[in-house]
Coordinates of C-alpha atoms in Angstrom, one line a residue:
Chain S
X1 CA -167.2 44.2 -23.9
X2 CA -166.9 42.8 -27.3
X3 CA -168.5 44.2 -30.3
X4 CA -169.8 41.9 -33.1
X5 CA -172.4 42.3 -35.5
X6 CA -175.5 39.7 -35.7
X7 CA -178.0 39.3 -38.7
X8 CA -176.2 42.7 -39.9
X9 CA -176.9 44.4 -36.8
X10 CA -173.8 46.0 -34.7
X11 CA -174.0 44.8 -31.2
X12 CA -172.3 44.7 -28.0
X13 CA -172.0 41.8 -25.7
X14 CA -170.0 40.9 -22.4
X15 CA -167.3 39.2 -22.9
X16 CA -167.4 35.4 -22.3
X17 CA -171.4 35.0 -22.9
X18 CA -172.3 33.2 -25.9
X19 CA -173.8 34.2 -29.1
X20 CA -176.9 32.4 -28.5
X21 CA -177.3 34.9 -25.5
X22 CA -176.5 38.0 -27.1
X23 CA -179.1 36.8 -30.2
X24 CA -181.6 36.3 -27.1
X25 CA -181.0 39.7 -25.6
X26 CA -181.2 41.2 -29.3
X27 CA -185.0 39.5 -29.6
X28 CA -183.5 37.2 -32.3
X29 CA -185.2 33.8 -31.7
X30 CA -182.3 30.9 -32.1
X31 CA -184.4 27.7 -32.5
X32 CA -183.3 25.6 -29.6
X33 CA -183.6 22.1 -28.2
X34 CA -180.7 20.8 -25.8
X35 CA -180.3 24.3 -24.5
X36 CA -182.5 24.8 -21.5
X37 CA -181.7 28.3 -18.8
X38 CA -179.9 27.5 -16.4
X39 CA -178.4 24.3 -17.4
X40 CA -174.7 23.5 -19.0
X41 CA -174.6 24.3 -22.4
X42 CA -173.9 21.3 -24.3
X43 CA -173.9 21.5 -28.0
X44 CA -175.5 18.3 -28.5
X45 CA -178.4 18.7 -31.1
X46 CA -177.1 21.1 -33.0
X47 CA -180.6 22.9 -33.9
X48 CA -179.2 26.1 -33.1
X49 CA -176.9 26.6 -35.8
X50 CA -175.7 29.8 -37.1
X51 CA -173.2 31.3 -39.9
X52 CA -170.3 32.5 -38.6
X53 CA -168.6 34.6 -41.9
X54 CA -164.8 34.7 -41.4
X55 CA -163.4 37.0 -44.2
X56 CA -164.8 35.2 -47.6
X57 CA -165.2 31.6 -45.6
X58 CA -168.3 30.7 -43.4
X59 CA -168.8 27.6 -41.3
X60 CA -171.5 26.6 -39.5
X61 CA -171.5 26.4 -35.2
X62 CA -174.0 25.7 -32.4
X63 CA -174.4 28.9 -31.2
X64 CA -175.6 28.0 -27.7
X65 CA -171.7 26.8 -27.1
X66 CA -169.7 29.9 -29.3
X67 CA -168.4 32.6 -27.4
X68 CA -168.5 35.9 -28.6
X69 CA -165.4 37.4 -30.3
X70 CA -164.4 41.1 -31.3
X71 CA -165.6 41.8 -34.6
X72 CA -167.5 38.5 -35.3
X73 CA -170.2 38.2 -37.9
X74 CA -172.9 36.1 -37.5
X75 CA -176.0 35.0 -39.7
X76 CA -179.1 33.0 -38.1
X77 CA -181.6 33.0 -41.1
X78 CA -179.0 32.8 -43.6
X79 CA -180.1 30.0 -46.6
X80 CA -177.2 27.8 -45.4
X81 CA -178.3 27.9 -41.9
X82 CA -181.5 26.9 -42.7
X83 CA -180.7 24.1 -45.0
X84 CA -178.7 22.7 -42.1
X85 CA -181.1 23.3 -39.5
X86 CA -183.6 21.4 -41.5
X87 CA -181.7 18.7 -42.1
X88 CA -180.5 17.7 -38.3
X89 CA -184.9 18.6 -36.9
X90 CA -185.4 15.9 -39.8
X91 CA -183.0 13.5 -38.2
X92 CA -184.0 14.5 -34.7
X93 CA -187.2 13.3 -35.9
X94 CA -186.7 10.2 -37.3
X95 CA -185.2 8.9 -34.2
X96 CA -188.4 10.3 -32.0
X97 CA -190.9 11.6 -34.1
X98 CA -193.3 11.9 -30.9
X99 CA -192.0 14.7 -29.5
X100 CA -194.4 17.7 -30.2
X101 CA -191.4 20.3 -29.8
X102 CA -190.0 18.5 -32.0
X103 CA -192.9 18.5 -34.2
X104 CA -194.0 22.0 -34.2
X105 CA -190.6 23.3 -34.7
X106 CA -190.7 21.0 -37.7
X107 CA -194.0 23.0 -38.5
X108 CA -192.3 26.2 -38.2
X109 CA -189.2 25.6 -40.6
X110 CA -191.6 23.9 -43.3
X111 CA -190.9 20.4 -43.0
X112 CA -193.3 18.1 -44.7
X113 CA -191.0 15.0 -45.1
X114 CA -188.8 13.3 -43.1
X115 CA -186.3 12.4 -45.4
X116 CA -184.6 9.5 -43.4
X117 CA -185.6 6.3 -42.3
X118 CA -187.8 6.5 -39.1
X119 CA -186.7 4.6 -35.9
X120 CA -188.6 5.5 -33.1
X121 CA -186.4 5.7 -30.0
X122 CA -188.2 7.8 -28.2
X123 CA -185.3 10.3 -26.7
X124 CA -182.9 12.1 -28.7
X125 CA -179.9 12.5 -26.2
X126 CA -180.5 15.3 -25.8
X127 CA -179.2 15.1 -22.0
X128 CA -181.3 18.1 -20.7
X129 CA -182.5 15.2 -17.9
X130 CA -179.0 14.2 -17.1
X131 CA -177.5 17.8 -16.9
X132 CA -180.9 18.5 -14.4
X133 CA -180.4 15.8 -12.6
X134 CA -176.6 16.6 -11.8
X135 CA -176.6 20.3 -11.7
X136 CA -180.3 21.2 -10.5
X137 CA -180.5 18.7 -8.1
X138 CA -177.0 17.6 -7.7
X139 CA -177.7 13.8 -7.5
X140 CA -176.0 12.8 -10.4
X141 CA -178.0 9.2 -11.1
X142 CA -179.1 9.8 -14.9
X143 CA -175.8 9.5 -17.4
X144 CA -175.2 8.0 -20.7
X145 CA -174.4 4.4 -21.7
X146 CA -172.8 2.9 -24.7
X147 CA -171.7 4.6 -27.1
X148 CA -173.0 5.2 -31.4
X149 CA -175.9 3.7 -31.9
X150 CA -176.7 2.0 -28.9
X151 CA -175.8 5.2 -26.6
X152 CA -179.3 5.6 -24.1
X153 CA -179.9 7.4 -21.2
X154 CA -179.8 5.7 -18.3
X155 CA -179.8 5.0 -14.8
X156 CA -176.5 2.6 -13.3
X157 CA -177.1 -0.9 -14.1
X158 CA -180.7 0.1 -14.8
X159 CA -181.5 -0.3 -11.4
X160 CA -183.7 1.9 -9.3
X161 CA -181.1 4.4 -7.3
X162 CA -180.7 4.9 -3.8
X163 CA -180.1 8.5 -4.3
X164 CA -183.4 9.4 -6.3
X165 CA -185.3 11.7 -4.8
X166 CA -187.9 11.0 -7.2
X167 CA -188.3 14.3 -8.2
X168 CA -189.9 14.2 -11.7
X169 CA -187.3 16.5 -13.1
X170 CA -185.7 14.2 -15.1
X171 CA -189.6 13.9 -17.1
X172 CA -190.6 17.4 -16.7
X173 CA -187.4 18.7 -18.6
X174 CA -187.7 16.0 -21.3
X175 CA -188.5 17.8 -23.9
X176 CA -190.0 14.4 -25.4
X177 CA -192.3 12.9 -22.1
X178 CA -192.9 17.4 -21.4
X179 CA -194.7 17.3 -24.3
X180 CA -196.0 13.9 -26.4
X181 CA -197.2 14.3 -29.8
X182 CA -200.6 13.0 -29.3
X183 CA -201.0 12.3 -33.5
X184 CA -202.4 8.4 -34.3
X185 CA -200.8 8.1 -37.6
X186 CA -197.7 9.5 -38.3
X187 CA -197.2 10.8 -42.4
X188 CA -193.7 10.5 -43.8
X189 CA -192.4 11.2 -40.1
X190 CA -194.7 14.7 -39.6
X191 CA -197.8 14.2 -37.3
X192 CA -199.6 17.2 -39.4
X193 CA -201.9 17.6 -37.1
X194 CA -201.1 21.3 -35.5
X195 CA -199.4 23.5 -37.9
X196 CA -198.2 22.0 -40.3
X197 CA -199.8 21.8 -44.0
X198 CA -201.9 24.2 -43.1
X199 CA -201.3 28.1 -45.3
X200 CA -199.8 30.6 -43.0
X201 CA -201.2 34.3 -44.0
X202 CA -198.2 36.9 -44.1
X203 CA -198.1 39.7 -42.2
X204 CA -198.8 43.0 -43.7
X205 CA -195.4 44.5 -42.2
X206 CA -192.5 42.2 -41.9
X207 CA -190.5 42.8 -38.9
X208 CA -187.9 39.7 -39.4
X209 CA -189.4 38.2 -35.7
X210 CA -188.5 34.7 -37.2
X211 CA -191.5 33.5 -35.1
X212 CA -192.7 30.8 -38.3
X213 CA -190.2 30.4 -41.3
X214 CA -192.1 28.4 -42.8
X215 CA -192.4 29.0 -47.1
X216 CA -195.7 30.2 -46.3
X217 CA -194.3 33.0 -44.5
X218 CA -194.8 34.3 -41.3
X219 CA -197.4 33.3 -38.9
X220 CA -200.0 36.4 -37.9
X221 CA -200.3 37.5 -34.2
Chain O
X1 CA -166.4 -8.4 -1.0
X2 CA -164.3 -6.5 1.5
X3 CA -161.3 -7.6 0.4
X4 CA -162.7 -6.6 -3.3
X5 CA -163.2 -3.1 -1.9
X6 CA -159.7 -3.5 -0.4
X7 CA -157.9 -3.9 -3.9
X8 CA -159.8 -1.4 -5.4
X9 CA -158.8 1.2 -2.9
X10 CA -154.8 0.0 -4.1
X11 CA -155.6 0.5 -7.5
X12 CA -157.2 4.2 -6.5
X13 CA -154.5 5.1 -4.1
X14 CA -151.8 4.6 -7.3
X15 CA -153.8 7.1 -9.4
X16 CA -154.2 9.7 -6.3
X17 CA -157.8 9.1 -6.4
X18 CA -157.9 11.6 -9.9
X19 CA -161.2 12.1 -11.0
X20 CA -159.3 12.2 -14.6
X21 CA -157.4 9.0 -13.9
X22 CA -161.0 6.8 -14.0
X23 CA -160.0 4.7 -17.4
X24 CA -156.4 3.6 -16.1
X25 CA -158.3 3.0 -12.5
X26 CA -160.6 0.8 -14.9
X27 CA -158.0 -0.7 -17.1
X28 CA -156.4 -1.8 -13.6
X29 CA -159.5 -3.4 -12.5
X30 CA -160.0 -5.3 -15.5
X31 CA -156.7 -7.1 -15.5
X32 CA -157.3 -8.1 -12.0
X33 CA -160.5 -9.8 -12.7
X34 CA -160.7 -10.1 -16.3
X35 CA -163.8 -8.0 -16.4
X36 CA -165.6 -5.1 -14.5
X37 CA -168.0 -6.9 -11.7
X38 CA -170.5 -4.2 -10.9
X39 CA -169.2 -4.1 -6.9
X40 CA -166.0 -2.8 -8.1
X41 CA -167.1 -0.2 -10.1
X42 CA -169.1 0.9 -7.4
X43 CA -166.0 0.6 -5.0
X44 CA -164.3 2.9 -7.8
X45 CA -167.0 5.6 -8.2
X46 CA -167.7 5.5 -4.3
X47 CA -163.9 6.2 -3.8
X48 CA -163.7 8.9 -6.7
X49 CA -166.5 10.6 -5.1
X50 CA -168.3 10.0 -8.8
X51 CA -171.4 9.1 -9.6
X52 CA -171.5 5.5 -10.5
X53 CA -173.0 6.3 -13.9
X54 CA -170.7 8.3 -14.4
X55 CA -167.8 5.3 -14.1
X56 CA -170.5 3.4 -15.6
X57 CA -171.0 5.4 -18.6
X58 CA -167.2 5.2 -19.0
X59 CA -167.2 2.0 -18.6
X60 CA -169.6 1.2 -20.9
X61 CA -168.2 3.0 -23.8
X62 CA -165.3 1.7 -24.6
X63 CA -165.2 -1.6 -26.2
X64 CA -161.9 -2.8 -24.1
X65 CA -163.6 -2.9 -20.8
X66 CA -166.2 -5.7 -20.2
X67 CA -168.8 -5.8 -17.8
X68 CA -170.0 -9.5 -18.1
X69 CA -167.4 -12.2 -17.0
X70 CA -164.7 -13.1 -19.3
X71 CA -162.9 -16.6 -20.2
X72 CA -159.1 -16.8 -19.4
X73 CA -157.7 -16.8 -22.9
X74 CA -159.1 -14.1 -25.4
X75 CA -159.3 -15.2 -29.2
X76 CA -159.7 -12.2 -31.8
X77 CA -159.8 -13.1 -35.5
X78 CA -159.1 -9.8 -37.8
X79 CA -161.9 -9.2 -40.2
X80 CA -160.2 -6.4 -41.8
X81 CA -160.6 -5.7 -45.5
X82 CA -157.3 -7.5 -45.9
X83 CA -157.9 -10.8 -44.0
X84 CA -160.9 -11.2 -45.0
X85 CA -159.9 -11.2 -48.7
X86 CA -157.0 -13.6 -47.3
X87 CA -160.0 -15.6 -46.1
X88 CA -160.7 -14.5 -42.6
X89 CA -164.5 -15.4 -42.4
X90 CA -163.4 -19.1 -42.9
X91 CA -161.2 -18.9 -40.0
X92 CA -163.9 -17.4 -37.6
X93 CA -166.4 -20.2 -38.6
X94 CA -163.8 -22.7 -37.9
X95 CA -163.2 -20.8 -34.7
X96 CA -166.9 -20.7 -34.1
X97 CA -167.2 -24.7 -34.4
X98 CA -164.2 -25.3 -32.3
X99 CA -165.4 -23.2 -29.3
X100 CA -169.4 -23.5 -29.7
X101 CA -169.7 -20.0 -28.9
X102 CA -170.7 -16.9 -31.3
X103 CA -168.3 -13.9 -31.1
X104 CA -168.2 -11.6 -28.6
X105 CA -169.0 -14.6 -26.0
X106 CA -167.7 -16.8 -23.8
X107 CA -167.4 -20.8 -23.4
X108 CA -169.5 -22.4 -20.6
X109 CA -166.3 -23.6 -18.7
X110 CA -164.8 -20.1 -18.9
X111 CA -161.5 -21.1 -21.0
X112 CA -162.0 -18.4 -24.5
X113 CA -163.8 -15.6 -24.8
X114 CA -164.1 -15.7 -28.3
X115 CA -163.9 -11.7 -30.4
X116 CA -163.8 -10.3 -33.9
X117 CA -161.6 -6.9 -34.4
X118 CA -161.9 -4.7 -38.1
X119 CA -157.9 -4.3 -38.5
X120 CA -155.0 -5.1 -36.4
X121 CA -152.6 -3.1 -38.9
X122 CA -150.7 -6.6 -39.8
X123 CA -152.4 -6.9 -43.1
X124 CA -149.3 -8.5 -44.4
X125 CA -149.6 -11.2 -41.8
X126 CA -153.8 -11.8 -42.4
X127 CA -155.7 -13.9 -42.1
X128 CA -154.8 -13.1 -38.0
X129 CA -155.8 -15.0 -35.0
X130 CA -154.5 -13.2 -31.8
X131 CA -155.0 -15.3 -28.7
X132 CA -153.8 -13.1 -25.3
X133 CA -152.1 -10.7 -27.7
X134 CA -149.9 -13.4 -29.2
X135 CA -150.3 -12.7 -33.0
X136 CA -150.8 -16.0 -35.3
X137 CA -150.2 -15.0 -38.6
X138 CA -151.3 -16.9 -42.3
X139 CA -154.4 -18.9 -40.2
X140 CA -156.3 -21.3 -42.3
X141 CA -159.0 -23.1 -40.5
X142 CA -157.4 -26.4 -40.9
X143 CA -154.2 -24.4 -38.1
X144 CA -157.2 -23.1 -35.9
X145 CA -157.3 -26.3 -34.1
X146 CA -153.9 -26.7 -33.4
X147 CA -153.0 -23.3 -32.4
X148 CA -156.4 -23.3 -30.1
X149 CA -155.6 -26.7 -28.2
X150 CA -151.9 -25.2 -27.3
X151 CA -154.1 -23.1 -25.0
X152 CA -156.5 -25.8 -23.9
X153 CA -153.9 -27.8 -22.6
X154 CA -152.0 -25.3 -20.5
X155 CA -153.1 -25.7 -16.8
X156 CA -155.5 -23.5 -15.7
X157 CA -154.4 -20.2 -13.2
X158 CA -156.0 -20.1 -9.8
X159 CA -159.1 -18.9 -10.3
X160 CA -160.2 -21.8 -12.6
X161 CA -159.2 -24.6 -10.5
X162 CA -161.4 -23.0 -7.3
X163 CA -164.1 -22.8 -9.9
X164 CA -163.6 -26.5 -10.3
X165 CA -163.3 -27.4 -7.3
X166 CA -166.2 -26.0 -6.3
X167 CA -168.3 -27.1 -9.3

């Protein structure tokens, strides 16, 4: 057991589980994308960042890959972390803004804007259907191609494999087809159409539940 | 396609048939037939025991390994920061002309594969023309020609004569 303190709250946590676990297990919410239970952890969209404070020095890590450590302090709603986080959702959104996870979670950290210039590619690499494909199913058939900007998922020589079962997985875990922004008209890269631009009331009591964090505060429930 | 399968397994059997060996297996492969034909790499993942995208997504990221069908010589230009001040972009449209072909292609009768590369760290030398890793240093388009038919005129290997003999 390793003891480490998270959002200024001493915990413990088994050693070897990761700090998006342990901030799981503590009811902290971690906004996270390419992390899905009982898949590989694979650090790839970066959404769940946190703080990690290292004497008077903090840098920033995906905590769904960061093991725990004796004595480790971490933030999660720190300003830092949030300006980050902000900045990759925007990013994630201007390469597929029709992804309603994608969307809402916009919603939630009060993005109006996409700040970058939108190219719709419809996937964010996210490789949630190519870890389910080889470790849920063991088949193996979805994997990467290319490499910067022209890096797609894909099947080998985009033909139709032998070995697909034809499960669906690959499109139920897509956190893109799982859940299509349905929006005509896109503004500045945010559909608007759920959440967003719309006043959140506070609630009366505060209990840090990170559910919206948004700037009009906290959603009521 | 047998005998492909064949020379694959060679090339496997040297590595020990490591999972971690799959870019030297590759590089292998692509000296034998100047490029990746998609049997081999599926003779490579099937003998791996790897998924074929797995070799294919390997494959397919690095810029050294080609899967379409390459010409027999290779001519790289530098466009570095260096040559091209040195006057580099003549040199590739002269290049251009000469073969017909854009970069990153290959002529019709399978002689150059013609490629442009950001720095070959011989700025000194720039503007380079590299054909089959023989460096040409101080080009100007007026030497392209010359340096270019030294390689037309060599006799072509084995392969290109059964491709003319059959054409």
């Amino acid at each position: 057991m390793v003891e480490l303190t998270i959002d200024g709250i001493k915990t413990h946590a088994s050693e070897g589980s990761t700090v998006l676990e342990t901030a799981m297990e503590m009811g902290i919410t971690i906004p996270t994308f390419c992390y899905y239970p009982g898949l590989s952890c694979y650090g790839e969209c970066r959404v769940c960042l946190v703080e990690v404070v290292k004497g008077d020095r903090s840098s920033l890590e995906a905590s769904c890959t960061l093991p725990v450590e004796q004595g480790q302090v971490i933030f999660t709603n720190s300003e830092k972390v949030m300006r980050a986080r902000k900045v990759i959702v925007e990013l994630l959104l201007s390469s597929c803004p029709n992804s309603k996870t994608l969307q809402d979670m916009a919603a939630n950290m009060g993005i109006n804007k996409v700040r970058f210039k939108i190219k719709d590619r419809g996937c964010i690499l996210c490789g949630r259907c190519v870890r389910y494909c080889k470790e849920q199913m063991g088949v193996g058939v979805l994997g990467f191609v290319g490499r910067g900007t022209s890096r797609r998922v894909a099947t080998a020589f985009d033909l139709a494999p032998e070995e697909c079962r034809n499960c669906g997985g690959c499109e139920w875990i897509c956190p893109v087809c799982e859940r299509a922004c349905t929006a005509g008209s896109l503004i500045d890269g945010i559909c608007g159409a759920c959440q967003n631009l719309v006043p959140v009331e506070t609630c009366p009591v505060c209990t840090r539940c990170s559910e919206s964090v948004g700037p009009q505060g906290h959603r009521v429930y | 396609m047998v005998n492909d399968y064949e020379k694959v397994k060679v090339i496997v059997d040297k590595y020990g048939g490591n999972h971690d060996s799959v870019i030297a297996i590759l590089q292998d492969v692509q000296s034998e037939y100047h490029y990746l034909p998609e049997h081999t790499l599926r003779a490579v993942a099937s003998q791996l025991g790897l998924p074929l995208i797995q070799v294919c997504g390997v494959a397919t990221f690095f810029k050294a390994f080609s899967l379409k069908p390459r010409g027999e010589h290779t001519v790289t230009i530098c466009l570095g920061t260096a040559c091209h001040v040195r006057g580099a972009p003549a040199v590739l449209d002269e290049a251009r002309r000469q073969l017909g072909i854009e970069p990153g292609n290959t002529t019709d009768d399978m002689r150059f594969t013609l490629e442009t590369v950001n720095c070959l760290g011989a700025c000194a030398l720039g503007p380079i023309l590299v054909v089959d890793g023989e460096y040409h240093g101080q080009m100007s388009p007026g030497k392209v020609k010359k340096v270019l038919n030294k390689f037309k005129k060599t006799p072509g290997d084995k392969r290109h004569e059964e491709l003319e003999v059959s054409s």
